[in-house]
Short mmCIF file of C-alpha atoms and ligand atoms in Angstrom, two decimals:
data_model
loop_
_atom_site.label_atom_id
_atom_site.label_comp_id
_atom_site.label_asym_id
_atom_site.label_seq_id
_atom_site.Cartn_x
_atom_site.Cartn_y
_atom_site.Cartn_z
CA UNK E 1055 0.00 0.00 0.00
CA UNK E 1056 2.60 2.60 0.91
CA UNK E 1057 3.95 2.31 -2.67
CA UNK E 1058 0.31 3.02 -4.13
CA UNK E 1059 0.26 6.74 -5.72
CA UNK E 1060 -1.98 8.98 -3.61
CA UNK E 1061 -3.19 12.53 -3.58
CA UNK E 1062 -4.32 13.78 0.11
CA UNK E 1063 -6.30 17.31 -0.05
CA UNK E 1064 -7.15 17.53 4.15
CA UNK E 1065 -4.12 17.88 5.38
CA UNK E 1066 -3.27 20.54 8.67
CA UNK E 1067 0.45 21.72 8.14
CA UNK E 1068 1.24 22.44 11.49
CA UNK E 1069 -0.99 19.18 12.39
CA UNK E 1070 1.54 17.10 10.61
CA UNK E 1071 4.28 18.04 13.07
CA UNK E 1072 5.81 15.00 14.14
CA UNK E 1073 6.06 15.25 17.98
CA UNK E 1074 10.04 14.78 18.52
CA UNK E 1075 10.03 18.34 15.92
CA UNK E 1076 8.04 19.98 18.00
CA UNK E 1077 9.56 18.80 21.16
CA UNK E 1078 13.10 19.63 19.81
CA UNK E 1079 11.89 23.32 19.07
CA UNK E 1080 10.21 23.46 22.66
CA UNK E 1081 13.77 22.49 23.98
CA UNK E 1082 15.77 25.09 21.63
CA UNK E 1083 13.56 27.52 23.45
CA UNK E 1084 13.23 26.75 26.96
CA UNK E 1085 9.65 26.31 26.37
CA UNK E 1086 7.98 23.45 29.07
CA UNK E 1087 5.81 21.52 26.80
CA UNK E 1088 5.67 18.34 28.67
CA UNK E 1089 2.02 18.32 29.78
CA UNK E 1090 1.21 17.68 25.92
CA UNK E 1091 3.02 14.69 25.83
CA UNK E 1092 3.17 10.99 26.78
CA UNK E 1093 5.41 9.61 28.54
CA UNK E 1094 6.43 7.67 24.85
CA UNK E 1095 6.65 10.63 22.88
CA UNK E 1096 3.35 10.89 21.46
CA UNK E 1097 0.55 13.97 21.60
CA UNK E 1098 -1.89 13.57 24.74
CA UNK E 1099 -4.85 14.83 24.95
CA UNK E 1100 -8.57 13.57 26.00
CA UNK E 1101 -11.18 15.23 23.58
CA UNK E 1102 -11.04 16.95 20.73
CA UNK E 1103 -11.48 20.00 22.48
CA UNK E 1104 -8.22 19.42 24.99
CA UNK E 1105 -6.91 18.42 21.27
CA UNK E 1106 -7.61 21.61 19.60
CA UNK E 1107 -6.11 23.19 22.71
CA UNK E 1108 -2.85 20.39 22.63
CA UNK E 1109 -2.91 21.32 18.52
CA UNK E 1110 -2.55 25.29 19.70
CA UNK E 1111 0.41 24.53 22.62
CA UNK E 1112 2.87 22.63 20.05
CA UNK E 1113 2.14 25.39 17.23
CA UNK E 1114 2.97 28.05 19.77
CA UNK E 1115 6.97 26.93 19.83
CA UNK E 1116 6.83 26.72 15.91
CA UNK E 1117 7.58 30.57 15.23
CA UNK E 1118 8.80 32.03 12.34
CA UNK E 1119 9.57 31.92 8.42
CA UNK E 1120 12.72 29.24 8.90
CA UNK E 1121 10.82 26.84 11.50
CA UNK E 1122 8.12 26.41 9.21
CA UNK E 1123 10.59 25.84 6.34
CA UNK E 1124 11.76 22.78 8.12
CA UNK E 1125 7.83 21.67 8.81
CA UNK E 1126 7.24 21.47 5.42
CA UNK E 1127 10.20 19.50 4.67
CA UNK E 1128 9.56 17.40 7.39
CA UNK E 1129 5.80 16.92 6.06
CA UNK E 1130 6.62 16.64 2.78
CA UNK E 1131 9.52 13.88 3.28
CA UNK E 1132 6.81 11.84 5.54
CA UNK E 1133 3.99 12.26 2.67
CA UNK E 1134 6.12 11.15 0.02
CA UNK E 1135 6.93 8.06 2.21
CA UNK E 1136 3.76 6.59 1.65
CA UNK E 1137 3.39 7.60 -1.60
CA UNK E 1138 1.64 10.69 -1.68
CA UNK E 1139 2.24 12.66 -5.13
CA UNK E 1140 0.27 15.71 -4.60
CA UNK E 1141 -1.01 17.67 -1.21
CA UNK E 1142 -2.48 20.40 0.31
CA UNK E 1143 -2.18 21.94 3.42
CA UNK E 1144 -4.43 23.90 5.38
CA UNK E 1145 -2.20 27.13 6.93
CA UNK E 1146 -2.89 29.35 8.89
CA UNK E 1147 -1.63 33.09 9.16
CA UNK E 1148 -3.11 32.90 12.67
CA UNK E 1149 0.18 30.80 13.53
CA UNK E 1150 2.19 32.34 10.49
CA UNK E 1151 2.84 35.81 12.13
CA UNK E 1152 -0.36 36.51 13.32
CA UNK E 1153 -2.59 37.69 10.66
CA UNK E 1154 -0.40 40.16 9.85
CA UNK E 1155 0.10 40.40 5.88
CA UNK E 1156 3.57 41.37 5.39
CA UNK E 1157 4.47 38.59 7.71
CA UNK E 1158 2.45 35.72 6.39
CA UNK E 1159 4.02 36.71 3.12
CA UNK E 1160 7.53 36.13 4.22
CA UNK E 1161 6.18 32.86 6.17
CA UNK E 1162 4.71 31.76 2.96
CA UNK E 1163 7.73 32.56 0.61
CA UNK E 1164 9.84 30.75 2.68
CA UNK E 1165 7.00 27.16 2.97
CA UNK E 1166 6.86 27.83 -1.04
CA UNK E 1167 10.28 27.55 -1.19
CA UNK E 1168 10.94 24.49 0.07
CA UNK E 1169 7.90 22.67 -1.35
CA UNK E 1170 9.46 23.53 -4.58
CA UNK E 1171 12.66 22.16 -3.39
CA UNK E 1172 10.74 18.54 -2.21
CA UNK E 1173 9.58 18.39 -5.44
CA UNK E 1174 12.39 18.32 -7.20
CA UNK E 1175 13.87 15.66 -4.75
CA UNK E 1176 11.12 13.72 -3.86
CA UNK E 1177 8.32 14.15 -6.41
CA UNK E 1178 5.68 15.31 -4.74
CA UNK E 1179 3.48 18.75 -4.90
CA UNK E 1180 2.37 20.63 -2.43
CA UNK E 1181 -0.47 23.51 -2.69
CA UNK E 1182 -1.77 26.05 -0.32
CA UNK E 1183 -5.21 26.65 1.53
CA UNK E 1184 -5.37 29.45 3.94
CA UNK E 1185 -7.52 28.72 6.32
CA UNK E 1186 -9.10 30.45 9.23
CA UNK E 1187 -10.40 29.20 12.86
CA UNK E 1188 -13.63 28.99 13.55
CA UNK E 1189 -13.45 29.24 17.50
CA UNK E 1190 -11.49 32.62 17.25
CA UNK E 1191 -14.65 33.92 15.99
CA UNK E 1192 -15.84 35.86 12.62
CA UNK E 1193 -13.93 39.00 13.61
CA UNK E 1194 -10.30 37.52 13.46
CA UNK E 1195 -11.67 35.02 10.71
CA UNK E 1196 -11.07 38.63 8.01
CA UNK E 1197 -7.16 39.03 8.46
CA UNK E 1198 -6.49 35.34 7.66
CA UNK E 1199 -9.22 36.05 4.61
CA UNK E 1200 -6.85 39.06 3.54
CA UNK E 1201 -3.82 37.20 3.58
CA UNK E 1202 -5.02 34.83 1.46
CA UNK E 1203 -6.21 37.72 -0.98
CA UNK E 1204 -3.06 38.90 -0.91
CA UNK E 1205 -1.56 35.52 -1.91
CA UNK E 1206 -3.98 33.80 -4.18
CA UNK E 1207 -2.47 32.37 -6.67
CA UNK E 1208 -0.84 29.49 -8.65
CA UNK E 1209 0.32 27.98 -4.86
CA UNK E 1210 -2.44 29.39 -2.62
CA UNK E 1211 -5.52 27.82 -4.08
CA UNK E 1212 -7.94 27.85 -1.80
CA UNK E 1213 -9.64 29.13 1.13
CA UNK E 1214 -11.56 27.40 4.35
CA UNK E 1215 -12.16 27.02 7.92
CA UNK E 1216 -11.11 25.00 10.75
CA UNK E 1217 -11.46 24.58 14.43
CA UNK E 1218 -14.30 24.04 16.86
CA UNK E 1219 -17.51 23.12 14.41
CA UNK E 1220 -19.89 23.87 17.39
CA UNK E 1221 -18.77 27.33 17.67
CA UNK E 1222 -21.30 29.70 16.00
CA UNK E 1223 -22.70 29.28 12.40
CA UNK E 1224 -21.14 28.78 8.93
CA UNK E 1225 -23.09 31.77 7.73
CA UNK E 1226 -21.59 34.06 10.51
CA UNK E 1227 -17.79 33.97 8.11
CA UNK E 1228 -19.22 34.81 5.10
CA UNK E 1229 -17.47 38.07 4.57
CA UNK E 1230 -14.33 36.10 4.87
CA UNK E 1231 -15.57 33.61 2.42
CA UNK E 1232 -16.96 36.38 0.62
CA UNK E 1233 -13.99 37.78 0.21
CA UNK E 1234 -11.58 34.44 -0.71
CA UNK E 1235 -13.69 33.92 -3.48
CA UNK E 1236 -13.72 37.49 -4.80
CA UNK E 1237 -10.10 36.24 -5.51
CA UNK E 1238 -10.72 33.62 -7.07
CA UNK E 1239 -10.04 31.07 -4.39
CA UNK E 1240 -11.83 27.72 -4.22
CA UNK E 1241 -13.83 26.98 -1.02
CA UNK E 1242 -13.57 23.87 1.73
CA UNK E 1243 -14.95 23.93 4.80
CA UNK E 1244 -15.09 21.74 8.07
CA UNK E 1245 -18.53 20.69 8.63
CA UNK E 1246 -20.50 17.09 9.49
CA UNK E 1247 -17.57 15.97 11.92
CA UNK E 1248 -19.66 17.23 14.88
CA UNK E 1249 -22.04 18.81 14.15
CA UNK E 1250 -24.27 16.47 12.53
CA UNK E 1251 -26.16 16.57 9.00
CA UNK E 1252 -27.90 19.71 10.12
CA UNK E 1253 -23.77 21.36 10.18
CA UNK E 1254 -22.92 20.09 6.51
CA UNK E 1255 -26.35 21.23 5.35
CA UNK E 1256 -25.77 24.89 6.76
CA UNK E 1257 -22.16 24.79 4.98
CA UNK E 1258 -23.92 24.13 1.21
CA UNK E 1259 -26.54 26.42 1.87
CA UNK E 1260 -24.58 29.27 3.54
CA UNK E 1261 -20.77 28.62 1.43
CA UNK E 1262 -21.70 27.07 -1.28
CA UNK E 1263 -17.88 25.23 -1.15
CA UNK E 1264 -16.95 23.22 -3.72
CA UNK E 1265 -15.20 20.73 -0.92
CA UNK E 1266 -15.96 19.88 2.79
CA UNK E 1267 -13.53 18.76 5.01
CA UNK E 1268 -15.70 15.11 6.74
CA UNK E 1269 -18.72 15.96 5.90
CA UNK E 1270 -19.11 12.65 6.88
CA UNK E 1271 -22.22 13.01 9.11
CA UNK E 1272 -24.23 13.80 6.33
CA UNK E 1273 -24.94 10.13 5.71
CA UNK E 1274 -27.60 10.70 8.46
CA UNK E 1275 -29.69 13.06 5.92
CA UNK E 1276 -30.37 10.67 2.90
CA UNK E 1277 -31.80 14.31 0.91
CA UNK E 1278 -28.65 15.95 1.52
CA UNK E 1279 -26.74 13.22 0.51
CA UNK E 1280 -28.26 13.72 -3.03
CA UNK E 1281 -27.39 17.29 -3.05
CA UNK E 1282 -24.16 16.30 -2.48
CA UNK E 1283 -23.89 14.20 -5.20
CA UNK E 1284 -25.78 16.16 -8.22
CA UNK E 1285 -23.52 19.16 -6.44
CA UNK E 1286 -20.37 16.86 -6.82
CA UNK E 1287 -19.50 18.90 -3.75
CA UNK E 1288 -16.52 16.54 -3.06
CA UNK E 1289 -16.06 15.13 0.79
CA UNK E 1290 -12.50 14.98 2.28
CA UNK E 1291 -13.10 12.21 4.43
CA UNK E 1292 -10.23 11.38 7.31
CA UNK E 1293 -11.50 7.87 8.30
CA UNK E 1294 -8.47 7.12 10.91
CA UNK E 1295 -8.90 10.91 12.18
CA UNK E 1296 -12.65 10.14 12.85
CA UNK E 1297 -12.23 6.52 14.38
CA UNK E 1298 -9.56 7.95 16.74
CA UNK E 1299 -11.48 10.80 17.71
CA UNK E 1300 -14.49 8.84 18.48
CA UNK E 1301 -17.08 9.99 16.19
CA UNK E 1302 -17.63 6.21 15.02
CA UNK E 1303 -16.45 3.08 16.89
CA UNK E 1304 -14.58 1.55 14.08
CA UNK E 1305 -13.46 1.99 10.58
CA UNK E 1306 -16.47 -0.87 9.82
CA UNK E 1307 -19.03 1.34 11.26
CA UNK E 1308 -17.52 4.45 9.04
CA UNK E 1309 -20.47 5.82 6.52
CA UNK E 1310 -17.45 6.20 3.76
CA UNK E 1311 -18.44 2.72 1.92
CA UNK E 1312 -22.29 4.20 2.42
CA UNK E 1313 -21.74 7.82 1.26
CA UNK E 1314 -20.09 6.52 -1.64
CA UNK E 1315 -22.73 3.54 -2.16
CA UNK E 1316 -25.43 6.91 -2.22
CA UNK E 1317 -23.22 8.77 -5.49
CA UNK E 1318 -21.31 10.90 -2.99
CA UNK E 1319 -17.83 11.97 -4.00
CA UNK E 1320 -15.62 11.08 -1.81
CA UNK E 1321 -11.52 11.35 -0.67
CA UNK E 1322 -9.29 9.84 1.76
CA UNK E 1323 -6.83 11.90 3.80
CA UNK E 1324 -5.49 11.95 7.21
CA UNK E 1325 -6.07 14.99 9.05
CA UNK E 1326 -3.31 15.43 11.71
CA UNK E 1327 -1.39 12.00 10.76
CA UNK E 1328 0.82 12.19 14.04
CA UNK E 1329 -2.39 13.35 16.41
CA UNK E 1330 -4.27 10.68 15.17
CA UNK E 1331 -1.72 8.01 15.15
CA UNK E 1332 -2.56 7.76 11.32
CA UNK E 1333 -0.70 8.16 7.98
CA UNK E 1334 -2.11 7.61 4.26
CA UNK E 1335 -0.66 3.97 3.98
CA UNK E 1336 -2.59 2.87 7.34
CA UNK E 1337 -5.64 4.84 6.01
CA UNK E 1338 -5.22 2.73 2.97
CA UNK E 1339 -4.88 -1.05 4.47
CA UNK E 1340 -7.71 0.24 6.86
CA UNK E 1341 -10.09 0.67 4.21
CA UNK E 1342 -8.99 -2.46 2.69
CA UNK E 1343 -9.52 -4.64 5.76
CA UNK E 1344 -12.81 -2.80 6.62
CA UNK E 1345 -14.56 -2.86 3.02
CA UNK E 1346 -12.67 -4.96 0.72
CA UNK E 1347 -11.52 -2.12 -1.51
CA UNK E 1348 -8.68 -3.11 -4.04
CA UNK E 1349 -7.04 -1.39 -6.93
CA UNK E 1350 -10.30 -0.35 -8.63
CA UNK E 1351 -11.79 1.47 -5.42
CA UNK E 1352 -8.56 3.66 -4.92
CA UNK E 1353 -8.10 4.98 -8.52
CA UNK E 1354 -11.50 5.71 -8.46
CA UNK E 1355 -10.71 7.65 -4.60
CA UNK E 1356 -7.84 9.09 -6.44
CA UNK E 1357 -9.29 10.28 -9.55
CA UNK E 1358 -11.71 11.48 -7.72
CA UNK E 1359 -9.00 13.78 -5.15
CA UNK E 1360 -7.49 14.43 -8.89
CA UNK E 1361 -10.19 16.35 -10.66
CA UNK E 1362 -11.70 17.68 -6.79
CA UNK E 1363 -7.82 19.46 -6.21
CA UNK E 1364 -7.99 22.82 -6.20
CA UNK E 1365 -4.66 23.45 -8.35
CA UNK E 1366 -4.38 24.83 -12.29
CA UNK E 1367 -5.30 22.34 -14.95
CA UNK E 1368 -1.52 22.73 -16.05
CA UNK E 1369 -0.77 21.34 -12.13
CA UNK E 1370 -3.41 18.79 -12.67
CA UNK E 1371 -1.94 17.40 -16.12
CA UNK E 1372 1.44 17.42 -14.17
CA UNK E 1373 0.15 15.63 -11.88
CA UNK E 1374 -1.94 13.05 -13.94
CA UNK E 1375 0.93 12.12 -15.55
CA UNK E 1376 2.94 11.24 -12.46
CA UNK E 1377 0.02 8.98 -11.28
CA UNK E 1378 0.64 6.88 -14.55
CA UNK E 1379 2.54 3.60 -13.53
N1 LIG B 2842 -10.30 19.50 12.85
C1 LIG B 2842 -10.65 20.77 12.98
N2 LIG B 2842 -9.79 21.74 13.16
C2 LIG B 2842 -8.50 21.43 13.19
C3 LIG B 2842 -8.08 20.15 13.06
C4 LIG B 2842 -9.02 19.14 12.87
O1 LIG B 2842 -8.68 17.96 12.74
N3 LIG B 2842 -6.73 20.16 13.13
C5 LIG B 2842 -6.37 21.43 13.29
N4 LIG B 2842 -7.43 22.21 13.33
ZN1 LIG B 2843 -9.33 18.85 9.55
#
């Protein structure tokens, strides 16, 4: 499986932080980051609440243009590993300099730069998404929304939202959303991880996105699943992520086989690979032990990520061609 060519479009940058990188940073800088921890090295927390809080302690020590230069090459080296040829990242200008545009730029320039760098060594391409966090509210949602403005391009291709789902209302961001599109950005959003059918409903209606990140709950609205699918709104689906969260009790009882089953377009990705004790080869056996799926299912799961990536068609042809065996 890990030698399988993949394409994973959920992906949190800063969530891909292996531990011992963020633990060597923490020690550069004196920082005590021990009570996020286990005692064998890996993230601890209880919820995903305490998790969104863990997520925001490790990003704290990760500061600066350089730091998340060696991220990225640390993502990208780990992606590539199990055979991931194309990516994109959800970042943040909340953690890259603080919403401020001059700084996200350099923190950007310097991410670009080594992405372009991984793929010339390791053959793999990496795209941006800026996103912004829902729990810090609609007001702080617009600098993250200028920033990517600012930066939309031919390597920031998209916008969307993370964070706490049961904070406030889709509809309550629009401005930034608004405002991402203007520029020509393409639109994800998290929705249907926790907050139910009712959640991904209120992102189609109030978004419009072209791409949810789970979306998974929707499988509880058999109506909205048909919207989804004469919408082709595309689902990034992080089975492991969910699983180890808790939202179902196994990868059997995970509505992926279902939602597709119903016309639903649907991805796999991982989420927060080291949070979630995950990566895209174990999200691959998974699925095969669970549902049976062989060759045919995942090029179908990768076309699929193929035609729903929010890169240029010149990208896409680039990328096509790389899938080829
Ligand atoms: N879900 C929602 N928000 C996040 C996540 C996630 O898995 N990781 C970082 N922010
Ligand atoms: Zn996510």
């Amino acid at each position: 499986m890990k030698d399988v060519k993949k394409i994973e479009l959920h992906l949190h940058h800063e969530g891909a932080a292996p531990p011992a990188f963020i633990r060597g940073l923490a020690a550069e800088k004196g920082v005590d980051l021990s009570r996020i921890f286990r005692e064998d090295g890996t993230y601890a927390y209880r919820d995903f609440n305490h998790f969104l809080s863990v997520y925001e302690a490790a990003t704290s020590v990760l500061t600066g243009p350089e730091e998340f230069a060696r991220l990225t090459r640390a993502v990208l080296e780990e992606s590539a590993e199990h055979g991931v040829v194309y990516s994109e990242s959800f970042l943040s200008p909340d953690f890259c300099g603080g919403g401020d545009v001059e700084a996200w730029k350099d923190y950007l320039a310097a991410i670009r730069q080594t992405a372009e760098e991984a793929e010339r060594d390791l053959g793999i391409t990496l795209r941006g998404i800026v996103t912004c966090i829902r729990h810090f509210g609609p007001e702080r949602a617009r600098a993250p929304a200028i920033c990517a403005t600012e930066t939309a391009g031919d390597w920031i291709v998209g916008f969307g939202m993370g964070g706490d789902e049961m904070v406030g209302h889709q509809a309550d961001y629009t401005w930034a959303f608004d405002c991402a599109r203007e520029a020509g950005l393409k639109i994800t959003t998290h929705a249907g991880e926790w907050g139910g059918a009712a959640s991904v409903r209120e992102a189609v209606e109030d978004l419009n996105p072209a791409r949810i990140g789970h979306g998974v709950q929707a499988i509880d609205d058999p109506a909205l699943c048909d919207v989804l699918a004469e919408r082709g709104i595309v689902l990034e689906v992080c089975p492991g992520s969910n699983v180890f969260l808790g939202v179902y009790p196994s990868l059997a009882a995970h509505p992926i086989q279902k939602l597709r089953k119903r016309g639903v377009k649907v991805t796999v990705s991982t989420d927060d690979p080291p949070f979630f004790h995950t990566n895209m080869t174990r999200e691959y056996e998974g699925l095969e032990r669970a549902f049976g799926w062989g060759e045919e299912d995942f090029e179908e799961i990768t076309q699929t990520a193929l035609e729903a990536a929010f890169c240029d068609d010149a990208t896409r042809d680039t990328i096509r061609e790389r899938l080829k065996p």
